[in-house]
Short mmCIF file of C-alpha atoms in Angstrom, two decimals:
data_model
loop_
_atom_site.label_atom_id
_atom_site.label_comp_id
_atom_site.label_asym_id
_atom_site.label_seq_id
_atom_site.Cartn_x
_atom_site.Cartn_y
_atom_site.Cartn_z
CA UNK A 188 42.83 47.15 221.55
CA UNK A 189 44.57 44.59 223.81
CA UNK A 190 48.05 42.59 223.46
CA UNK A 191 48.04 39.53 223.55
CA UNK A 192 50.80 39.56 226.19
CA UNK A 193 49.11 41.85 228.26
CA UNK A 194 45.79 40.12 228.46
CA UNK A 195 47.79 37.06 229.25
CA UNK A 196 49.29 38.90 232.41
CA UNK A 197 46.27 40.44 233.63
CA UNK A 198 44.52 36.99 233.61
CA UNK A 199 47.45 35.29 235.41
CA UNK A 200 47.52 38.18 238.09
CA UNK A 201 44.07 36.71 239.24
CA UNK A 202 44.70 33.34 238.48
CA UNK A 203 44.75 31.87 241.75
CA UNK A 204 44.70 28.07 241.65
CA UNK A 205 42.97 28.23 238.44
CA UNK A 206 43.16 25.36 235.48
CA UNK A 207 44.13 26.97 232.45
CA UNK A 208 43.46 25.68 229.51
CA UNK A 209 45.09 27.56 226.32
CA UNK A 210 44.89 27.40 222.58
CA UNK A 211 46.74 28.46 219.90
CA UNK A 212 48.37 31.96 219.67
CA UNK A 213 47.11 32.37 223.55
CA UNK A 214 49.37 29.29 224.32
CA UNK A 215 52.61 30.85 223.27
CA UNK A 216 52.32 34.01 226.14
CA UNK A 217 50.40 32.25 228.72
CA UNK A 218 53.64 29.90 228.92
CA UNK A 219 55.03 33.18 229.51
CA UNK A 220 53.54 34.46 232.58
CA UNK A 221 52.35 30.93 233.95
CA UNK A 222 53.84 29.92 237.22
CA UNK A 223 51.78 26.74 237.54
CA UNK A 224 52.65 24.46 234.56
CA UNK A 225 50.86 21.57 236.29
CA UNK A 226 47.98 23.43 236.13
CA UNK A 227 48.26 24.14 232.45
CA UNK A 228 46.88 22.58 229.29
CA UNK A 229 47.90 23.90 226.25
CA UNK A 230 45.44 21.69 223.56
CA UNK A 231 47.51 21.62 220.23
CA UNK A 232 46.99 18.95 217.83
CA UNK A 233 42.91 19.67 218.36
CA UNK A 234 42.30 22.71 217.07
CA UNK A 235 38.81 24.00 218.50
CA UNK A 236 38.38 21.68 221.31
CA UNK A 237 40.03 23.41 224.26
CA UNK A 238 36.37 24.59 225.19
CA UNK A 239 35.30 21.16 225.20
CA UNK A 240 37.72 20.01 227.16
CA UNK A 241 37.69 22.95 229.82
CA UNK A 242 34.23 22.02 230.34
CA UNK A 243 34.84 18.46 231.27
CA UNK A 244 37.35 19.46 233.48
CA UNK A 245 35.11 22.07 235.20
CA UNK A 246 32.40 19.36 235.30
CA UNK A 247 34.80 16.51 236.74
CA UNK A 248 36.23 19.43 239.64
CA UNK A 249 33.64 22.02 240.23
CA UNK A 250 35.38 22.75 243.52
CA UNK A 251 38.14 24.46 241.22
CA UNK A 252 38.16 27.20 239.14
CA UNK A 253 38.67 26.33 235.16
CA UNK A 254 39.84 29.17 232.74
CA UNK A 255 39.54 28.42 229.24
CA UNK A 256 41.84 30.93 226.79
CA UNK A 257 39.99 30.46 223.51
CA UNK A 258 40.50 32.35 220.49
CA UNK A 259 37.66 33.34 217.77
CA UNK A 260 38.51 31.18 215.14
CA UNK A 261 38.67 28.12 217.54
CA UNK A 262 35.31 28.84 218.87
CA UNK A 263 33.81 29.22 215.44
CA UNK A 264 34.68 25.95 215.22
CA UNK A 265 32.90 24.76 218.08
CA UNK A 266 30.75 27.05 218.29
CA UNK A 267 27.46 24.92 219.64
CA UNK A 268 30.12 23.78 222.73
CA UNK A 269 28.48 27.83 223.83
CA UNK A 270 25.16 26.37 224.31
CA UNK A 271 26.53 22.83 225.98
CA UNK A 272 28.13 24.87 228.60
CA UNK A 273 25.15 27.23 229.11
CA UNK A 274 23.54 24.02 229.46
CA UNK A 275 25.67 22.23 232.35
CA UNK A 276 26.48 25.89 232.93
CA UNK A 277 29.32 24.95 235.56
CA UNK A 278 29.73 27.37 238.34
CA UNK A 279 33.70 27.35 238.09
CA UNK A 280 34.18 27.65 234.40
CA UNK A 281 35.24 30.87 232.64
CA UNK A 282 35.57 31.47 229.15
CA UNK A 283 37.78 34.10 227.50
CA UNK A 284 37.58 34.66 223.92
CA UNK A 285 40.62 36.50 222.17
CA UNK A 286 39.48 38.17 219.14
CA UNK A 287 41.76 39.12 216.84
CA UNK A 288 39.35 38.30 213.88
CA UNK A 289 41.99 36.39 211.79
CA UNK A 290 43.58 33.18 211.39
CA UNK A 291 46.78 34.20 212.84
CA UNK A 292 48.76 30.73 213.17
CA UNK A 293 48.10 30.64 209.38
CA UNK A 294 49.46 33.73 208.36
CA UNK A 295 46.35 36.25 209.13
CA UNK A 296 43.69 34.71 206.67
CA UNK A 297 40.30 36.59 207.78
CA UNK A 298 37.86 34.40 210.03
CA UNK A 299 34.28 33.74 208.01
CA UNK A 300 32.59 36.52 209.87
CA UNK A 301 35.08 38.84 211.65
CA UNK A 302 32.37 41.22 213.09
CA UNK A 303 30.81 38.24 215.32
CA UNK A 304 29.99 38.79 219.06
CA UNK A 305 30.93 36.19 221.29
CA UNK A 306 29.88 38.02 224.16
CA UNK A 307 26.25 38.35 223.34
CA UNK A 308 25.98 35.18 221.39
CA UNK A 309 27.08 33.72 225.01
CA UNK A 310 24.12 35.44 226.74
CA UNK A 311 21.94 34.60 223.85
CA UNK A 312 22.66 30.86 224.83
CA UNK A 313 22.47 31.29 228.24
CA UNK A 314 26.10 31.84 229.98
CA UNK A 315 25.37 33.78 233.92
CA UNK A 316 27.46 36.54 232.63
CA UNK A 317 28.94 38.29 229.61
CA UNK A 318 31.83 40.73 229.30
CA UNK A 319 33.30 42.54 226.15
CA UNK A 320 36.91 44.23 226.70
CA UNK A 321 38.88 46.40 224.29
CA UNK A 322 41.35 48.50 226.75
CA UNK A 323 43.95 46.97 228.63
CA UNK A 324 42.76 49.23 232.10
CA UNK A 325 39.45 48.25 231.95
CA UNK A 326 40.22 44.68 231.97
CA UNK A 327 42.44 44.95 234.37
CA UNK A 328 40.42 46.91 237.06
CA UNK A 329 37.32 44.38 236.20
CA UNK A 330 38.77 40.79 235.73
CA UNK A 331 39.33 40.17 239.66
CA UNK A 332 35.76 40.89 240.04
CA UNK A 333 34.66 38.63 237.29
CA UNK A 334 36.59 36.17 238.75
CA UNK A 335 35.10 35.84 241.90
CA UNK A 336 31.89 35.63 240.27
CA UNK A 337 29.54 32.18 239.71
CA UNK A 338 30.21 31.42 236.35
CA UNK A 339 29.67 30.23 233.26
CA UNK A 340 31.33 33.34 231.88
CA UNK A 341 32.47 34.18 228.92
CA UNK A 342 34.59 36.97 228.57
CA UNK A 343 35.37 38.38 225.57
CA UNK A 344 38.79 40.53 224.67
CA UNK A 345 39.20 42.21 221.39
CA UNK A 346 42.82 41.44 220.82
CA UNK A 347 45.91 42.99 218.26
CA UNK A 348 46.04 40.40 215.65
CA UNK A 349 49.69 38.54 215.24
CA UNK A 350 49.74 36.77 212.02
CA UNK A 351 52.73 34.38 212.38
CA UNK A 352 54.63 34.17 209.39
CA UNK A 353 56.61 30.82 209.87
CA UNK A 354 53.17 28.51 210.54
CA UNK A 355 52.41 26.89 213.30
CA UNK A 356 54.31 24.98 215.47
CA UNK A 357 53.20 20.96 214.58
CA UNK A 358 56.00 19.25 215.33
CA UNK A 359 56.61 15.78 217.16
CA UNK A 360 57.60 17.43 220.49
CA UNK A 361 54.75 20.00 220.12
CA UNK A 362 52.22 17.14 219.92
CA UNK A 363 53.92 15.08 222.39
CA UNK A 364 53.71 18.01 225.12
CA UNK A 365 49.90 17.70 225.47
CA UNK A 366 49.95 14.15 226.84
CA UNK A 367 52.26 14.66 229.02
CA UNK A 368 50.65 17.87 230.07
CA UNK A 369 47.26 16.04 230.71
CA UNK A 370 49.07 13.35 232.86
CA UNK A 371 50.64 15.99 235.00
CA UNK A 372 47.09 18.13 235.51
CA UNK A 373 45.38 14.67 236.48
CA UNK A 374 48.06 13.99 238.98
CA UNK A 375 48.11 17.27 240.29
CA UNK A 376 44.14 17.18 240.65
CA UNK A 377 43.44 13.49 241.39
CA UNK A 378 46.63 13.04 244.13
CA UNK A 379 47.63 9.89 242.40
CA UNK A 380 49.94 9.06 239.51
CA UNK A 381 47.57 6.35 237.64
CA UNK A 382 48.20 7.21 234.15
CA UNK A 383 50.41 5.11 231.96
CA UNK A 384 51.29 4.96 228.29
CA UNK A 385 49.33 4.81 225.65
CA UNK A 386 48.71 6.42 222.15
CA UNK A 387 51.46 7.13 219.77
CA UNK A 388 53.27 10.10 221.88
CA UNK A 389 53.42 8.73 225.24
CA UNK B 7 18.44 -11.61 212.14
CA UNK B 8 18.61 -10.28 215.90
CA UNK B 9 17.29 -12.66 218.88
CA UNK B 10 16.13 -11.08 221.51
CA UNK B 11 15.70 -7.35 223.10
CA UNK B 12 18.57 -4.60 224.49
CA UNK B 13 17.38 -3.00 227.65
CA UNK B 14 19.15 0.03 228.80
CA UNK B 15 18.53 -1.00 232.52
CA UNK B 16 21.05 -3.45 232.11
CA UNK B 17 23.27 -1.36 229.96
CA UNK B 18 22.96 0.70 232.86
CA UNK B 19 23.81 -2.08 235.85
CA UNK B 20 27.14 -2.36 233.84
CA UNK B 21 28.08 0.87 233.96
CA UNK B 22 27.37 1.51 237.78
CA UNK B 23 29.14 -1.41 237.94
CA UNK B 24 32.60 0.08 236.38
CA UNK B 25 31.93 2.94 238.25
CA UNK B 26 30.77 5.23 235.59
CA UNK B 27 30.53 8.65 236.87
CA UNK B 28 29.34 11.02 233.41
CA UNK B 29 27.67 9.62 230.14
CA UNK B 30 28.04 12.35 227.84
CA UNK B 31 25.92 12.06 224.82
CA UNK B 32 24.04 13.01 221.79
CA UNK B 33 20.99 10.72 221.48
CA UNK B 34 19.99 8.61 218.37
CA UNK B 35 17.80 6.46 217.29
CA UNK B 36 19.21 3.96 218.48
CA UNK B 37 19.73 5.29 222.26
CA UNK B 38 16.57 6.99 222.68
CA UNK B 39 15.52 5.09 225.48
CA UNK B 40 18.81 4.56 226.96
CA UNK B 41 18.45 8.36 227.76
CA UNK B 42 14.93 8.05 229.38
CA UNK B 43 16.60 5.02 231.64
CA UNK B 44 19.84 7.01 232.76
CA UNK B 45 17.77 10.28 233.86
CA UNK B 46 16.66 7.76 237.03
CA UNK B 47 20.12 6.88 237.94
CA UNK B 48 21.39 8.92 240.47
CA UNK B 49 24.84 8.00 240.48
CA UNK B 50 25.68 8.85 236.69
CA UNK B 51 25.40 12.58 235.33
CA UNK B 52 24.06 13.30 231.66
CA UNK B 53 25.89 15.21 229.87
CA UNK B 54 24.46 16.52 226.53
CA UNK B 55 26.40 18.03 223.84
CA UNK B 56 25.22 20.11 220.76
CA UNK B 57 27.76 17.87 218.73
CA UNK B 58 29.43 14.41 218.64
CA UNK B 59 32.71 16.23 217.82
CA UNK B 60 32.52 17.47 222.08
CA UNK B 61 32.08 14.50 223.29
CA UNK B 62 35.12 13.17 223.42
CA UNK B 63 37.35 16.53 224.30
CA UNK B 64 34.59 16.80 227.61
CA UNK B 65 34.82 13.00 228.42
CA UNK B 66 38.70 13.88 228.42
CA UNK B 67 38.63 16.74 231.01
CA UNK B 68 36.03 14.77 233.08
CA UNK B 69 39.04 12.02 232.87
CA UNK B 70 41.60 14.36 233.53
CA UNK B 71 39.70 15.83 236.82
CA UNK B 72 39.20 12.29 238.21
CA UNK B 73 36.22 11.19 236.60
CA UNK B 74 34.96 7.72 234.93
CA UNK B 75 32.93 9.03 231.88
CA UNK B 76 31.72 7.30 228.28
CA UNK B 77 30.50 8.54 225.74
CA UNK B 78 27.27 7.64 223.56
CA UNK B 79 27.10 9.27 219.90
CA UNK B 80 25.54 7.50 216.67
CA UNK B 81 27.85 5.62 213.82
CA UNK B 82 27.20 9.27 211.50
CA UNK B 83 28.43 11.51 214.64
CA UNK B 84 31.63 9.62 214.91
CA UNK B 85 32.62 9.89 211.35
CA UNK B 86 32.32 14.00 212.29
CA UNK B 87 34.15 13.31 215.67
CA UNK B 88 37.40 12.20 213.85
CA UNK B 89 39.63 14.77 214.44
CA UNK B 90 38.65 14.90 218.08
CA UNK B 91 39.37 10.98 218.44
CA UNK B 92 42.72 11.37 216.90
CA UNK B 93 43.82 14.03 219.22
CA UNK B 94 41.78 13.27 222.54
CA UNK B 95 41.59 9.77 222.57
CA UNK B 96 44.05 7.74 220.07
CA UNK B 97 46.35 10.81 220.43
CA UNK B 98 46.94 11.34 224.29
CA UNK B 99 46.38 7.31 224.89
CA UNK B 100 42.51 8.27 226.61
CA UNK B 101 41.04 5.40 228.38
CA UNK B 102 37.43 5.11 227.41
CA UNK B 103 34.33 3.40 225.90
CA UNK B 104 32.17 4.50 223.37
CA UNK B 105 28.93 3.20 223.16
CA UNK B 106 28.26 3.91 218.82
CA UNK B 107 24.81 3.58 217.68
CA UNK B 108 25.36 1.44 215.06
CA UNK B 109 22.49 3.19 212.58
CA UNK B 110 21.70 1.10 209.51
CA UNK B 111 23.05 -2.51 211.03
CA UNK B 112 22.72 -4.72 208.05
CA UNK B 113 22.27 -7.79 210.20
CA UNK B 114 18.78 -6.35 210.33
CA UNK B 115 18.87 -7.20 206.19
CA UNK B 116 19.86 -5.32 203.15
CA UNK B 117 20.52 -1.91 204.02
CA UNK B 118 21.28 1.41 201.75
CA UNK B 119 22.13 2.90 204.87
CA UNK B 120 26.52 4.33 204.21
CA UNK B 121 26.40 5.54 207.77
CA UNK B 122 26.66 1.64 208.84
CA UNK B 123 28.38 0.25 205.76
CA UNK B 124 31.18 2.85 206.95
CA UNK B 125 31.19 1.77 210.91
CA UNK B 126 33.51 -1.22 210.90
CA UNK B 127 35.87 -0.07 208.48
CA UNK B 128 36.19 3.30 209.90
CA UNK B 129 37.07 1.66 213.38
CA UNK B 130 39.24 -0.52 212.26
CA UNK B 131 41.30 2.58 209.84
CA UNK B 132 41.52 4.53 213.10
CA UNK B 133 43.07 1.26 214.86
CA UNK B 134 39.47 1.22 217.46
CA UNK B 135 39.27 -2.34 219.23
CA UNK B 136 34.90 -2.90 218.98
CA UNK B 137 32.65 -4.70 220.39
CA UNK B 138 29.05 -4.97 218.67
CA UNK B 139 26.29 -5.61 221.00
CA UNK B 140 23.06 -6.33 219.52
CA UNK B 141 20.90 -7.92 222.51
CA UNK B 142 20.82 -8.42 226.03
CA UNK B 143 22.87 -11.97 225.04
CA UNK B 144 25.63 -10.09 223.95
CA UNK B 145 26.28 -7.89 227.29
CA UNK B 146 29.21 -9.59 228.33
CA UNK B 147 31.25 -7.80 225.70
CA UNK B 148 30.81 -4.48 227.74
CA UNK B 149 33.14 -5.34 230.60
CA UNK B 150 35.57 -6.48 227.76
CA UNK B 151 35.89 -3.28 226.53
CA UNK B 152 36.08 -1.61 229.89
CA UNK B 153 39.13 -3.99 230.46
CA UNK B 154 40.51 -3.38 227.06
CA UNK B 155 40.03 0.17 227.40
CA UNK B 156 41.65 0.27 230.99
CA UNK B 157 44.56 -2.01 229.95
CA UNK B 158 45.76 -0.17 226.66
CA UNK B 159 44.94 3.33 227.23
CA UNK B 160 42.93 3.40 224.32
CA UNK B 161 39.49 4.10 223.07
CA UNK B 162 37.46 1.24 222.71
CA UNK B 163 33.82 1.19 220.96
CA UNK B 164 30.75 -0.85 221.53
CA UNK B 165 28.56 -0.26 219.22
CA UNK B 166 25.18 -0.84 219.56
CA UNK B 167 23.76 -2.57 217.23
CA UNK B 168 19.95 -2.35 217.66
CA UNK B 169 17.65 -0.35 219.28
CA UNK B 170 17.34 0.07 222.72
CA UNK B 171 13.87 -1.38 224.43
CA UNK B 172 11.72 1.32 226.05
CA UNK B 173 10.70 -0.99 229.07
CA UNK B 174 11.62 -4.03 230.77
CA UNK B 175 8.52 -5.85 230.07
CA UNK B 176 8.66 -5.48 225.93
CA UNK B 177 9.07 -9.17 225.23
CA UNK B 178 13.05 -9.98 226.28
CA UNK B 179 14.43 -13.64 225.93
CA UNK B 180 17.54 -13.26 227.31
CA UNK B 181 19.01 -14.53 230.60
CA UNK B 182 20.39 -10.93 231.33
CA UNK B 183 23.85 -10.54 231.97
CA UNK B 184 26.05 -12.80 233.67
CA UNK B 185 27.39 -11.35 237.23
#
């Protein structure tokens, strides 16, 4: 079984100019190890949805890699956004699953079906390539690999589960960060700064 | 009752014509053809999603890369996009328009239909400026809500109000759309 924090750091050793866009618990240590925080999106305040948005943003810059840190329960909730992507299936997109099998923002409730798959329900729906980790050395030796590999992939690592005791963290500034977040990534991708206020945070 | 038909080709003219780059989408009744139309437009990509609740989180990462996109989903998928227009749209101030098929318009008479009793009222609770197009006489509305859209940083619906024609030649009235 993986760490959270150690899955984040293998990822960002082979992150190159990657996108990364993070969710829930996966949020908390990629902020960690990230040295490109124009290049991140954490997507709080829309639970389920950073898959959906990864793939637009593979879509809109398929000359760029996109890495998409999802977690299980997320996905469940999004879970036909698997065959959309097989369907565009963009070359640059890559989709890691953490699977803890729990709710662990909420306190470690268990997810409907803890024993689900996401690797092969990927390849069911039609993703280029599937991977399942649950060591910390084989992930490491393999990710670069994957990496460098036409995508979409999902990659799937069985993670320690951290149930969080004090809730999660839905607070005014939390929700404001993701605006500001998205204007940075569009600037950093686009070359110009073109996006102004609007919505209640920004 | 509704004068007139609503051809997708010139639905379509006025989105080359903002520069629409993606048209992601879930297609209705009411869109059917609109689909058909936009596969022979080169310069817009289709982007189909397994449900409404996508489209908006992938027509904000196409924004956030550069692109133009809207989005097409029915009056019912909307109601089951809600969470994803507070967050990704209303939420992060997300330029964009939504075309809504606009199931169950009662214009057309009486209608038992709750997914279009529930359309106006639901945009106007989540604080969505509309526009309701329901012929090729009412086109002019679309490049107010690309304005409106561009000059608020908000979401901004037309919703479609009839069904879309299936060819050019099925009996239209209307003068097209002014240029």
């Amino acid at each position: 079984m993986i760490t959270y924090a150690d899955a984040c750091r293998i990822i960002n050793d082979s992150r190159g100019d990657a996108v990364a866009v993070t969710t829930m618990t996966q949020t908390k240590y990629w902020n960690q190890v990230s040295q490109e925080p124009d290049l991140d999106i954490g997507i709080a305040n829309a639970m389920s949805k950073a898959s959906s948005v990864a793939l637009g943003l593979a879509l809109g810059k398929p000359d760029r890699s996109v890495l998409c840190l999802d977690s299980d329960g997320s996905l469940l909730m999004n879970f036909g956004s698997l065959a959309t992507i097989a369907g565009m299936a963009p070359k640059n997109l890559y989709h890691i699953v953490f699977n803890n099998g729990i709710y662990a923002i909420t306190g470690g409730q268990p997810v409907p079906a803890p024993g689900v798959q996401y690797a092969k329900a990927a390849e069911a729906c039609g993703y280029a390539s599937t991977y399942r980790f649950d060591d910390t050395e084989s992930l490491d030796s393999t990710l670069p690999r994957i990496l460098a590999s036409h995508g979409p992939v999902l990659i799937e690592i069985i993670v320690k589960g951290e149930p969080q005791s004090e809730g999660v963290d839905q607070t005014w500034e939390s929700n404001a960060k993701m605006p500001l977040q998205l204007r940075a990534l569009r600037k950093r991708l686009t070359g110009t700064d073109d996006w102004f206020s609007g919505g209640p945070y920004i | 009752m509704i004068n007139g038909v609503l051809h997708p080709k010139k639905v379509i003219a006025q989105l080359v014509k903002h520069r629409v780059s993606h048209y992601v989408t879930l297609p209705d009744s009411e869109t059917a053809h609109m689909y058909e139309a936009l596969m022979a437009e080169p310069s817009i990509t289709i982007v189909p999603v397994s449900r409404e609740g996508e489209a908006i989180p992938v027509a904000a990462g196409l924004f956030v890369a550069g692109q133009n996109p809207v989005i097409s989903i029915q009056n019912a998928g909307l109601y089951e996009a809600g969470d994803a227009l507070r967050g990704l749209a209303l939420g992060i101030g997300l330029p964009l328009v939504m075309f809504i098929g606009y199931r169950g318009h009662n214009r057309k008479g009486d209608t038992p239909d709750s997914a279009a009793t529930f359309l106006e009222p639901f945009l106007h609770m989540w604080r969505v400026d509309y526009f309701v197009v329901e012929s090729n006489h009412d086109l002019d509305r679309v490049p107010v809500a690309f304005e409106r859209a561009a000059k608020t940083n908000q979401p901004v619906a037309v919703a479609i109000g009839t069904e879309y024609a299936k060819t050019e030649d099925s009996g239209d009235q209307s003068k097209g759309i002014k240029e």
